[in-house]
PDB file of C-alpha atoms and ligand atoms in Angstrom:
ATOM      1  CA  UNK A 287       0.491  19.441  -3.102  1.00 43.00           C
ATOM      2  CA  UNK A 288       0.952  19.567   0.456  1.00 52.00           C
ATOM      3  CA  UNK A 289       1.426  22.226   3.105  1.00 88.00           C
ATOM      4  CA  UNK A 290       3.234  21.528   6.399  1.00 96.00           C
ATOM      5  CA  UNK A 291       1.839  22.794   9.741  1.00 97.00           C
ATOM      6  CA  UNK A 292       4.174  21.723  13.204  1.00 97.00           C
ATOM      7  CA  UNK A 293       2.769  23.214  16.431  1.00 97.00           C
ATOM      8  CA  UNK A 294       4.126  22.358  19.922  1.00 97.00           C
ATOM      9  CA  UNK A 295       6.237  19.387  19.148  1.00 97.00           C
ATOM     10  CA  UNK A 296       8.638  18.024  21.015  1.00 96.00           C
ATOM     11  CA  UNK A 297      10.591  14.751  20.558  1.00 96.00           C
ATOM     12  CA  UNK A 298      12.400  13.361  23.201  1.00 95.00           C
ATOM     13  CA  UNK A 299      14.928  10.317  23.895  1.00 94.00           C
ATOM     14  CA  UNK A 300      16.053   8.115  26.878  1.00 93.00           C
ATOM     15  CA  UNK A 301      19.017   9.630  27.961  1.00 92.00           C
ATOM     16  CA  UNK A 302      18.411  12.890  26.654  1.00 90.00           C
ATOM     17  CA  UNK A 303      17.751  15.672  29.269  1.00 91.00           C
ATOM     18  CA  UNK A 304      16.956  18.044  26.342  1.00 93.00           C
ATOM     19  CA  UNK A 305      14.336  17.163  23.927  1.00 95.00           C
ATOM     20  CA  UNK A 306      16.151  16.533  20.583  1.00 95.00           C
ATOM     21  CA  UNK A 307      13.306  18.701  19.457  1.00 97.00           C
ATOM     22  CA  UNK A 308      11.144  21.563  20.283  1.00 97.00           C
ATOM     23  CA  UNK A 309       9.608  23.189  17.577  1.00 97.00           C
ATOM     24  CA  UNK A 310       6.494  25.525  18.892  1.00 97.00           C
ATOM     25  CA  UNK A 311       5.440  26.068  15.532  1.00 96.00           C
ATOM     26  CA  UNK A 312       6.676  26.276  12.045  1.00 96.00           C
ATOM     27  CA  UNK A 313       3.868  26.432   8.647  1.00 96.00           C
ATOM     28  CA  UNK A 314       5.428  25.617   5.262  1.00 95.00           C
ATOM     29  CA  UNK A 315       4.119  26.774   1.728  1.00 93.00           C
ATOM     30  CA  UNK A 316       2.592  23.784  -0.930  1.00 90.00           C
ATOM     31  CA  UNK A 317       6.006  23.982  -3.219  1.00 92.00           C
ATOM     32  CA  UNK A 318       8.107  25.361  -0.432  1.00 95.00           C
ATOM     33  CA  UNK A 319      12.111  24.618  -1.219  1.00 95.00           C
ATOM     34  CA  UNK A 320      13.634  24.371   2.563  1.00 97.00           C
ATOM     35  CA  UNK A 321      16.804  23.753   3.561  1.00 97.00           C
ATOM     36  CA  UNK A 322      17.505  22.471   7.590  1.00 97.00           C
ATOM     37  CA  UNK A 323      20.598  23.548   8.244  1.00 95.00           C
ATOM     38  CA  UNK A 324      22.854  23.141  12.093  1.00 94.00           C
ATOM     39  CA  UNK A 325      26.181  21.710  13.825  1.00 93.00           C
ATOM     40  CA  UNK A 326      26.052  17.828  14.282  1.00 92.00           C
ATOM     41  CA  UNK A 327      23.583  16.743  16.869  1.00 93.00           C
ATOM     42  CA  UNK A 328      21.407  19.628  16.368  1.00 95.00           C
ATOM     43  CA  UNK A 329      18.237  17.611  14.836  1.00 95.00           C
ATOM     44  CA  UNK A 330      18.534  17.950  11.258  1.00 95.00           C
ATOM     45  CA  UNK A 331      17.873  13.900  10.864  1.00 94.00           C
ATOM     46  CA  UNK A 332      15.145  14.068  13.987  1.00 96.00           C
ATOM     47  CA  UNK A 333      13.062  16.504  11.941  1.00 97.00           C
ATOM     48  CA  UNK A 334      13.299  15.017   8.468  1.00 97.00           C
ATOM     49  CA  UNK A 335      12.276  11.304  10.355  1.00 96.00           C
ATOM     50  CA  UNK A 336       9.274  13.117  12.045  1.00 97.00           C
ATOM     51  CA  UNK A 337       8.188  15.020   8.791  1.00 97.00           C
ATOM     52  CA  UNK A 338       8.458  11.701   6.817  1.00 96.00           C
ATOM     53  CA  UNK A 339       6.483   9.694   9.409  1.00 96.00           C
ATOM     54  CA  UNK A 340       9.697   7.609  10.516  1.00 94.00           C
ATOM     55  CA  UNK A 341       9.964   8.761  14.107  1.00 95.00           C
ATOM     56  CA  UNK A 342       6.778   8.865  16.141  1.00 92.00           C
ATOM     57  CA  UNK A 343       5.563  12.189  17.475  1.00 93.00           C
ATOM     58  CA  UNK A 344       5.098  11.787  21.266  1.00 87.00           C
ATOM     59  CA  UNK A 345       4.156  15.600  21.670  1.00 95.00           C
ATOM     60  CA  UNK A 346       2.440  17.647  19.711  1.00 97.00           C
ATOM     61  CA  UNK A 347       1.437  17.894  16.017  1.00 97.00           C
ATOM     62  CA  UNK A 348       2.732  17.943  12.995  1.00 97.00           C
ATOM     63  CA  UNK A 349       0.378  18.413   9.919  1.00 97.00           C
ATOM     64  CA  UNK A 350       0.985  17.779   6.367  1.00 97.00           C
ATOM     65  CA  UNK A 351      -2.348  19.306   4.074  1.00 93.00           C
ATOM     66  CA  UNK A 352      -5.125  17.066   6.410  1.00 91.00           C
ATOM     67  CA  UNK A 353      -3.007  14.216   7.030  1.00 96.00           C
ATOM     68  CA  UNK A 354      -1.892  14.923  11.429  1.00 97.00           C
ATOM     69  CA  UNK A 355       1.363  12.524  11.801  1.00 97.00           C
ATOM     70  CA  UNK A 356       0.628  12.673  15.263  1.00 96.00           C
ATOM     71  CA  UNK A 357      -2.316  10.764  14.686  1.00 96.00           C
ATOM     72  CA  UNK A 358      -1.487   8.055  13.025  1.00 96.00           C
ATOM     73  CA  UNK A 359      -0.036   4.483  13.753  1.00 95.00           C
ATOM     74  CA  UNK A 360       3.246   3.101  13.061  1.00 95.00           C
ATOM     75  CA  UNK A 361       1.552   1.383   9.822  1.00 95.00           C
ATOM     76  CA  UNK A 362      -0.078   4.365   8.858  1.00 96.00           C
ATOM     77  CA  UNK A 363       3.055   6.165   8.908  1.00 96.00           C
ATOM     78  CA  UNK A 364       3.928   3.950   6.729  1.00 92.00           C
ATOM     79  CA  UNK A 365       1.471   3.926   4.040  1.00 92.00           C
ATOM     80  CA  UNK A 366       1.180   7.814   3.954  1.00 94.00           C
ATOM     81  CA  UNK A 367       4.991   7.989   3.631  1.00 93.00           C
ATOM     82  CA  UNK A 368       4.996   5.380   0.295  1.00 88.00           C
ATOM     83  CA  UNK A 369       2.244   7.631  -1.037  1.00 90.00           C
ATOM     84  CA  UNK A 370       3.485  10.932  -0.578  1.00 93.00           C
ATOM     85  CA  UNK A 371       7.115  10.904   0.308  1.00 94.00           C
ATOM     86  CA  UNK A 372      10.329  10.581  -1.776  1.00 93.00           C
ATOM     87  CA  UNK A 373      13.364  10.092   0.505  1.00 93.00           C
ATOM     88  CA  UNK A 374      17.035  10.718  -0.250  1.00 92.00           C
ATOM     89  CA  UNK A 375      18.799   9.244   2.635  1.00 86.00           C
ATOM     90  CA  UNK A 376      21.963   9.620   3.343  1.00 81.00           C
ATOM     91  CA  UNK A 377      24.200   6.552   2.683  1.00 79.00           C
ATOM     92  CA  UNK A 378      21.717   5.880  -0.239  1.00 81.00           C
ATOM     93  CA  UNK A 379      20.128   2.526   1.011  1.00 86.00           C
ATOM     94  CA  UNK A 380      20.573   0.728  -2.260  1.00 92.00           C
ATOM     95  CA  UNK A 381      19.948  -2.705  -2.446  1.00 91.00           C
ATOM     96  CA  UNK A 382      23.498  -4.872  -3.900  1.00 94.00           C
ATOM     97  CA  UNK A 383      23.175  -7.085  -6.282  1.00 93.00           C
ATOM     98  CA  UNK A 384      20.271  -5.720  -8.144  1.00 95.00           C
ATOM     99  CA  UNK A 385      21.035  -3.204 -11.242  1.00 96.00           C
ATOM    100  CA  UNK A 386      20.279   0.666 -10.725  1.00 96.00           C
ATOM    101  CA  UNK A 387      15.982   0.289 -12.838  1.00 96.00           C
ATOM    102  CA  UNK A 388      15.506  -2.672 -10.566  1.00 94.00           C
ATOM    103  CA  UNK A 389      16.634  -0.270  -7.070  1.00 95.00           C
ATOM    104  CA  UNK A 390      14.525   2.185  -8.298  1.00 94.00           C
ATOM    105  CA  UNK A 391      11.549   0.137  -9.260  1.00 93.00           C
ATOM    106  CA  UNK A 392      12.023  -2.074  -5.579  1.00 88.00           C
ATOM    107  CA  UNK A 393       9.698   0.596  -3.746  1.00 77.00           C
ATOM    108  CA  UNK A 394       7.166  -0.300  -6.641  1.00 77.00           C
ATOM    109  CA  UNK A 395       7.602  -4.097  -6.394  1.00 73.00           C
ATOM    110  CA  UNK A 396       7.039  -3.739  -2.783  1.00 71.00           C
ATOM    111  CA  UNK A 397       4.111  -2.216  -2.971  1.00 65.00           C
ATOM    112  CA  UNK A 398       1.909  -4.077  -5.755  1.00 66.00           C
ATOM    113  CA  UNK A 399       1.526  -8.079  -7.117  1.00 67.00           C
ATOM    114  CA  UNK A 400       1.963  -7.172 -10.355  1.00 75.00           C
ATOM    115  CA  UNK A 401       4.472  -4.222 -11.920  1.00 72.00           C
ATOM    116  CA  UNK A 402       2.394  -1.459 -14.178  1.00 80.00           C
ATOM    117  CA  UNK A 403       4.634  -1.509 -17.081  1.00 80.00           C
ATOM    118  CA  UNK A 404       4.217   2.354 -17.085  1.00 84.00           C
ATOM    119  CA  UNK A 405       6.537   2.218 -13.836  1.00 86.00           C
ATOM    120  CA  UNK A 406       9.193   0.799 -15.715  1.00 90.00           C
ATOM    121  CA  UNK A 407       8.695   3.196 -18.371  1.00 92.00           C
ATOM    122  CA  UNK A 408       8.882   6.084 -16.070  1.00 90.00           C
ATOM    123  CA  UNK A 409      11.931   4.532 -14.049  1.00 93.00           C
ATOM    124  CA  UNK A 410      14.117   4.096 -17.508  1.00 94.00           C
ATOM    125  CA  UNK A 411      13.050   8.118 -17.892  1.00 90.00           C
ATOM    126  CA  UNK A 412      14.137   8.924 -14.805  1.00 89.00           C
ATOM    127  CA  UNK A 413      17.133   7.445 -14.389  1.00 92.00           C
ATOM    128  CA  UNK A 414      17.754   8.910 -18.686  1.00 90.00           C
ATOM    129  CA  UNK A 415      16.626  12.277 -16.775  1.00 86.00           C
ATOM    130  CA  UNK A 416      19.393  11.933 -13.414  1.00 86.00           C
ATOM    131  CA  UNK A 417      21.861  11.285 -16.276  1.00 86.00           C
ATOM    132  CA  UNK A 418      23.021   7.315 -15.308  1.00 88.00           C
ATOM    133  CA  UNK A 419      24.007   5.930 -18.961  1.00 85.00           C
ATOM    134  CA  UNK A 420      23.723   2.106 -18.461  1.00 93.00           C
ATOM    135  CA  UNK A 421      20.260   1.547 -16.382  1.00 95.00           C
ATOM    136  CA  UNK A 422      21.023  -2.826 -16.085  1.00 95.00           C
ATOM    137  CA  UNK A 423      24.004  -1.878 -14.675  1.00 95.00           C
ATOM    138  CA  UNK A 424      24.409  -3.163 -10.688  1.00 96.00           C
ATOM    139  CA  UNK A 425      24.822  -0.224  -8.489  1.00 95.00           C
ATOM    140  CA  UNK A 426      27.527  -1.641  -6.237  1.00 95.00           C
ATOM    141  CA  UNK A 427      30.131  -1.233  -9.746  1.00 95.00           C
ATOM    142  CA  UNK A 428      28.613   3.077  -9.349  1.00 94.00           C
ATOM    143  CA  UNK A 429      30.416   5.717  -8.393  1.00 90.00           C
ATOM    144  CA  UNK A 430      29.068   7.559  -5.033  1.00 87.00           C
ATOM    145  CA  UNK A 431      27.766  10.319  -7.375  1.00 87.00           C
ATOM    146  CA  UNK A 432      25.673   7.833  -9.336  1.00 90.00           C
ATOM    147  CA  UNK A 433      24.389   6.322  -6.794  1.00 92.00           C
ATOM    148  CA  UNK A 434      23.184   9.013  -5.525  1.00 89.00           C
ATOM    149  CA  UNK A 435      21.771   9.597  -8.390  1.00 90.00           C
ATOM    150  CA  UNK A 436      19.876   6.283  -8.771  1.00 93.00           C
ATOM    151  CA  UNK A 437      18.939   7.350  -5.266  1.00 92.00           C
ATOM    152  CA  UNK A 438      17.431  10.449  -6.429  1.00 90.00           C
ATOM    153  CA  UNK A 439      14.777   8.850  -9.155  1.00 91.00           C
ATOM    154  CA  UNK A 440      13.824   6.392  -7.032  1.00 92.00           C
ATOM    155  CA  UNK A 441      12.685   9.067  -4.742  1.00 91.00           C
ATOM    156  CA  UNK A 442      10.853  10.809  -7.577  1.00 88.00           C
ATOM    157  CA  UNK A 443       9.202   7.138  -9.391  1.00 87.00           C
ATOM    158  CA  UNK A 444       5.917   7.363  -7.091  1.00 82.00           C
ATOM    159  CA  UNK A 445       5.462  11.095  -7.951  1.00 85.00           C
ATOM    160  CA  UNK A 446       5.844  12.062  -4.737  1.00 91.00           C
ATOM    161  CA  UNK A 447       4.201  15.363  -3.279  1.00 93.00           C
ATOM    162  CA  UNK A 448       6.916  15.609  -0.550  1.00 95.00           C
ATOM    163  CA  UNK A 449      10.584  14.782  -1.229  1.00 95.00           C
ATOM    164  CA  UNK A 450      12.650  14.905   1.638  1.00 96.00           C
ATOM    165  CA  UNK A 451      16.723  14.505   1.377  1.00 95.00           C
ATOM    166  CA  UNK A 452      19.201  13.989   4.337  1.00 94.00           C
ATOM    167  CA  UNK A 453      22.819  15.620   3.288  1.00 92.00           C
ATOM    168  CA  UNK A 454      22.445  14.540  -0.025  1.00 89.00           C
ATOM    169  CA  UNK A 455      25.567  16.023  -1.672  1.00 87.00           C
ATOM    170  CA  UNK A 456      28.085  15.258   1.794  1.00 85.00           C
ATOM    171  CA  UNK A 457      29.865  12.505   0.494  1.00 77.00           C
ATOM    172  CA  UNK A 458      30.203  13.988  -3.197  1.00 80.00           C
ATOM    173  CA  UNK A 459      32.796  15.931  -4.833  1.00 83.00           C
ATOM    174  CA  UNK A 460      31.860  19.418  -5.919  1.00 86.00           C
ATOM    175  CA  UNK A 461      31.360  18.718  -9.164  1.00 84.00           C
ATOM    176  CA  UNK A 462      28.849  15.669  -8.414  1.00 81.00           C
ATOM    177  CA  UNK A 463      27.303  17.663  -5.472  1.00 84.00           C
ATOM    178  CA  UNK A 464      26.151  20.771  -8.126  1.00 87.00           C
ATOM    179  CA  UNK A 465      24.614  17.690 -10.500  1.00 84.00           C
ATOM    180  CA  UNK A 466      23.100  16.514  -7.749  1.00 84.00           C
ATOM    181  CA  UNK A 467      21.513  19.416  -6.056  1.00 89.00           C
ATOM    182  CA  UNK A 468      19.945  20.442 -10.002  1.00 88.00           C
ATOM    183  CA  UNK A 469      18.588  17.490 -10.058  1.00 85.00           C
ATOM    184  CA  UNK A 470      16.867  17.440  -7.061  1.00 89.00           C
ATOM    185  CA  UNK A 471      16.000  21.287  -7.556  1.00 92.00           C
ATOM    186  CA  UNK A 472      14.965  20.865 -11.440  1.00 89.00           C
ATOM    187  CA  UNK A 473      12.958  17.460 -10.411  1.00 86.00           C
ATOM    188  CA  UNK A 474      11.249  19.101  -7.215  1.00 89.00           C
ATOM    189  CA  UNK A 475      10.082  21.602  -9.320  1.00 89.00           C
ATOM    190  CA  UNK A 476       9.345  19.356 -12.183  1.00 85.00           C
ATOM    191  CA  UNK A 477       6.742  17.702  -9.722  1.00 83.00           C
ATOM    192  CA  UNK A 478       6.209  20.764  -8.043  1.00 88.00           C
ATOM    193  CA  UNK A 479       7.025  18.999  -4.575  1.00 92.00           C
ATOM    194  CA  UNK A 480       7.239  20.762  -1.540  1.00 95.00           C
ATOM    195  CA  UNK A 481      11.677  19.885  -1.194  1.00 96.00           C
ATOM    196  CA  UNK A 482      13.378  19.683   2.080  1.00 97.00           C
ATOM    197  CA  UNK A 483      16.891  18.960   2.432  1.00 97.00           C
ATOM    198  CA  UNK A 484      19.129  18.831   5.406  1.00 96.00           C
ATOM    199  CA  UNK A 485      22.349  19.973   4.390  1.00 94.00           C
ATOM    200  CA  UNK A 486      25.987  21.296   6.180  1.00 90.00           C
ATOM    201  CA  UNK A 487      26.405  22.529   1.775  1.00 90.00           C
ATOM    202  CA  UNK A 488      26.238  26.226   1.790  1.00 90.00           C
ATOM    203  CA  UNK A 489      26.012  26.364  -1.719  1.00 89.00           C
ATOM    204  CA  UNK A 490      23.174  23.759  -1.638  1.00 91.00           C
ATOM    205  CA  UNK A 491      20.977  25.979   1.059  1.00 93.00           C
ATOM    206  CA  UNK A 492      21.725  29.069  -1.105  1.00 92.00           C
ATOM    207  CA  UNK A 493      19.714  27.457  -4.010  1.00 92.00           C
ATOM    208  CA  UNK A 494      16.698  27.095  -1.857  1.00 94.00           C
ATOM    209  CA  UNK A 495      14.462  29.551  -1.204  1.00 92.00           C
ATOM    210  CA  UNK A 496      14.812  29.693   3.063  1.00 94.00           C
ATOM    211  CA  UNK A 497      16.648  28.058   5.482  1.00 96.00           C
ATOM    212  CA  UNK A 498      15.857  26.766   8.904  1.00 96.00           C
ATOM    213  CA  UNK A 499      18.792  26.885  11.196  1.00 96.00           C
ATOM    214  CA  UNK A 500      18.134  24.561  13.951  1.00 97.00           C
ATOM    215  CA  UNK A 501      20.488  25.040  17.252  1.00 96.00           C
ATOM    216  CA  UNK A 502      20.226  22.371  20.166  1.00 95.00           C
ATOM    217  CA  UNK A 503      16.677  21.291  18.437  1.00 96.00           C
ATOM    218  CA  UNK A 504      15.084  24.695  18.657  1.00 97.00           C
ATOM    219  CA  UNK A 505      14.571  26.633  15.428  1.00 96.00           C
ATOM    220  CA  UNK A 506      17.080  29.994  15.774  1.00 91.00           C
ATOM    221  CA  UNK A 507      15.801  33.333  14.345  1.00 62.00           C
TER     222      UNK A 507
HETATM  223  N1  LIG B 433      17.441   7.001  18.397  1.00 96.29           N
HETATM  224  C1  LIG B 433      18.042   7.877  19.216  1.00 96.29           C
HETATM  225  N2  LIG B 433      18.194   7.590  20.529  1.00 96.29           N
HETATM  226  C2  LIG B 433      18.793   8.457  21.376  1.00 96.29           C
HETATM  227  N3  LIG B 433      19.262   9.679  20.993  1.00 96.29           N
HETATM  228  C3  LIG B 433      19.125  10.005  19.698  1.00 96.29           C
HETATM  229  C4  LIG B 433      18.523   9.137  18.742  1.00 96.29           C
HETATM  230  N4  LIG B 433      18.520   9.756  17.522  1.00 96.29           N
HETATM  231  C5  LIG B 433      19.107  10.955  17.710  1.00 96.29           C
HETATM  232  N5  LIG B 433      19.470  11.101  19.012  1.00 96.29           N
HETATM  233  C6  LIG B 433      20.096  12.296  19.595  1.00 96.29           C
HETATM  234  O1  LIG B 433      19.299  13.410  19.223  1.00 96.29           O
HETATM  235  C7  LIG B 433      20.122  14.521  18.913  1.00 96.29           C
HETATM  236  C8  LIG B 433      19.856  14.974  17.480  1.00 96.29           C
HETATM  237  O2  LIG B 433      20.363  13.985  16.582  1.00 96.29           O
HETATM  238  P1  LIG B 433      20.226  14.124  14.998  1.00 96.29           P
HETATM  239  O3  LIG B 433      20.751  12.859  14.382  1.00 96.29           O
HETATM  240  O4  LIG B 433      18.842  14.524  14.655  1.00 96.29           O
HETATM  241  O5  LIG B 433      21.224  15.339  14.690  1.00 96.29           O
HETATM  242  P2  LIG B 433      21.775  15.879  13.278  1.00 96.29           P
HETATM  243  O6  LIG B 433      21.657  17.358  13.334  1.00 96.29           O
HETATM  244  O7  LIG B 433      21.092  15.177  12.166  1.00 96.29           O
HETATM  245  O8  LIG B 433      23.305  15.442  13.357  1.00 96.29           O
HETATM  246  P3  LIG B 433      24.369  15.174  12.147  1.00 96.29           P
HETATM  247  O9  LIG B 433      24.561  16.485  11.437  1.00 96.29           O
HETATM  248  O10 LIG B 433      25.601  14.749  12.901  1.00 96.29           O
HETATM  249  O11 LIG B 433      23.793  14.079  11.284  1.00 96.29           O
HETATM  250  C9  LIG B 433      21.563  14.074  19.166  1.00 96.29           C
HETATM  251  O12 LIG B 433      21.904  14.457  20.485  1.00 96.29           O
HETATM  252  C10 LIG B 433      21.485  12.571  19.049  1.00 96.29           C
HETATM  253  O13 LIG B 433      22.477  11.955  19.846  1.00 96.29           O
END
């Protein structure tokens, strides 16, 4: 399991005369449940990117167990996030065309020659577990709240000690948001990954256990 340490970052872009983000420091628990909460424009999506190894850290350092993002190459990034990070993004990033077990297995394919079988296995129980009923079926014919769904276990097929979601239950009904936030609550702790979720859903940051309100990309008290 993994335990976050940030000290002194700060991320900047061109045209910015703030930096979209200055977090002195901030430590996180192994099996911490976080929610990043904030107005539009605050960061939320800045910090998730840097804590997943998408955005490059020009300042500072941002630790996750012994592994310092700041450290690391583009391609590093890259490997550490497909070994330790789920992600949930936010418009889902589903592939058309392919059914909801082959989306979720894709990260898999990607990353091997040859498919364990176990993988597929463990992809049919996950998407059984996130509740989709027909796994063959292509996910442009699902509803928002399945995809997001599909989204969900293909996050969790690489057992992943970090799982990081970006407003995953905004463009659900309230009914499909709840489903969606026990899943990712029931599965975090399931795999007893450290969970952080950017999210404008009150009810969504009430189920975790703190929140970080971020305001102009500084943490507020
Ligand atoms: N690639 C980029 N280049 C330039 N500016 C950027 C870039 N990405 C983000 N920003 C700026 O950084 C700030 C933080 O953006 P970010 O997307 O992290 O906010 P957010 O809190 O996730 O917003 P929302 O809730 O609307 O998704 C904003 O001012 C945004 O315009």
């Amino acid at each position: 399991m993994a335990a976050l340490s940030i000290r002194d970052l700060e991320v900047r872009f061109p045209g910015l005369a703030q930096p979209a983000l200055a977090i002195p420091a901030l430590d996180l628990d192994r099996g911490a449940r976080v929610a990043v909460s904030g107005p539009s424009g605050c960061g939320k999506t800045t910090l998730l990117n840097v804590l997943s190894g998408l955005e490059k850290i020009g300042h500072g350092h941002v630790a996750w167990a012994d592994t310092d993002l700041s450290r690391l190459g583009e391609g590093a990034r890259d490997r550490w996030r497909a070994a330790h990070v789920g992600l949930v993004m936010q418009d889902f990033h589903l592939f058309p065309g392919l059914s909801a077990l082959e989306n979720v297995l894709l990260p898999q394919r990607l990353g091997c020659w040859r498919l364990q079988p176990s993988k597929r296995v463990e992809a049919l129980r996950l998407l059984e577990r996130v509740g989709l009923p027909n796994p063959r079926q292509p996910v442009e014919t699902l509803s928002r709240g399945q995809m997001q769904r599909v989204a969900v276990a293909r996050a969790l097929i690489a057992r992943p000690e970090i799982l990081i979601a970006d407003e995953p239950t905004a463009s659900l009904d309230a009914e499909a948001g709840a489903a969606v936030a026990d899943l990712l609550l029931d599965l975090a702790q399931e795999a007893q990954a450290t969970l952080i979720v950017a999210t404008h859903d009150p009810r969504l940051a009430g189920r975790l256990s703190r929140t970080l309100r971020l305001d102009a990309g500084r943490l507020a008290a």
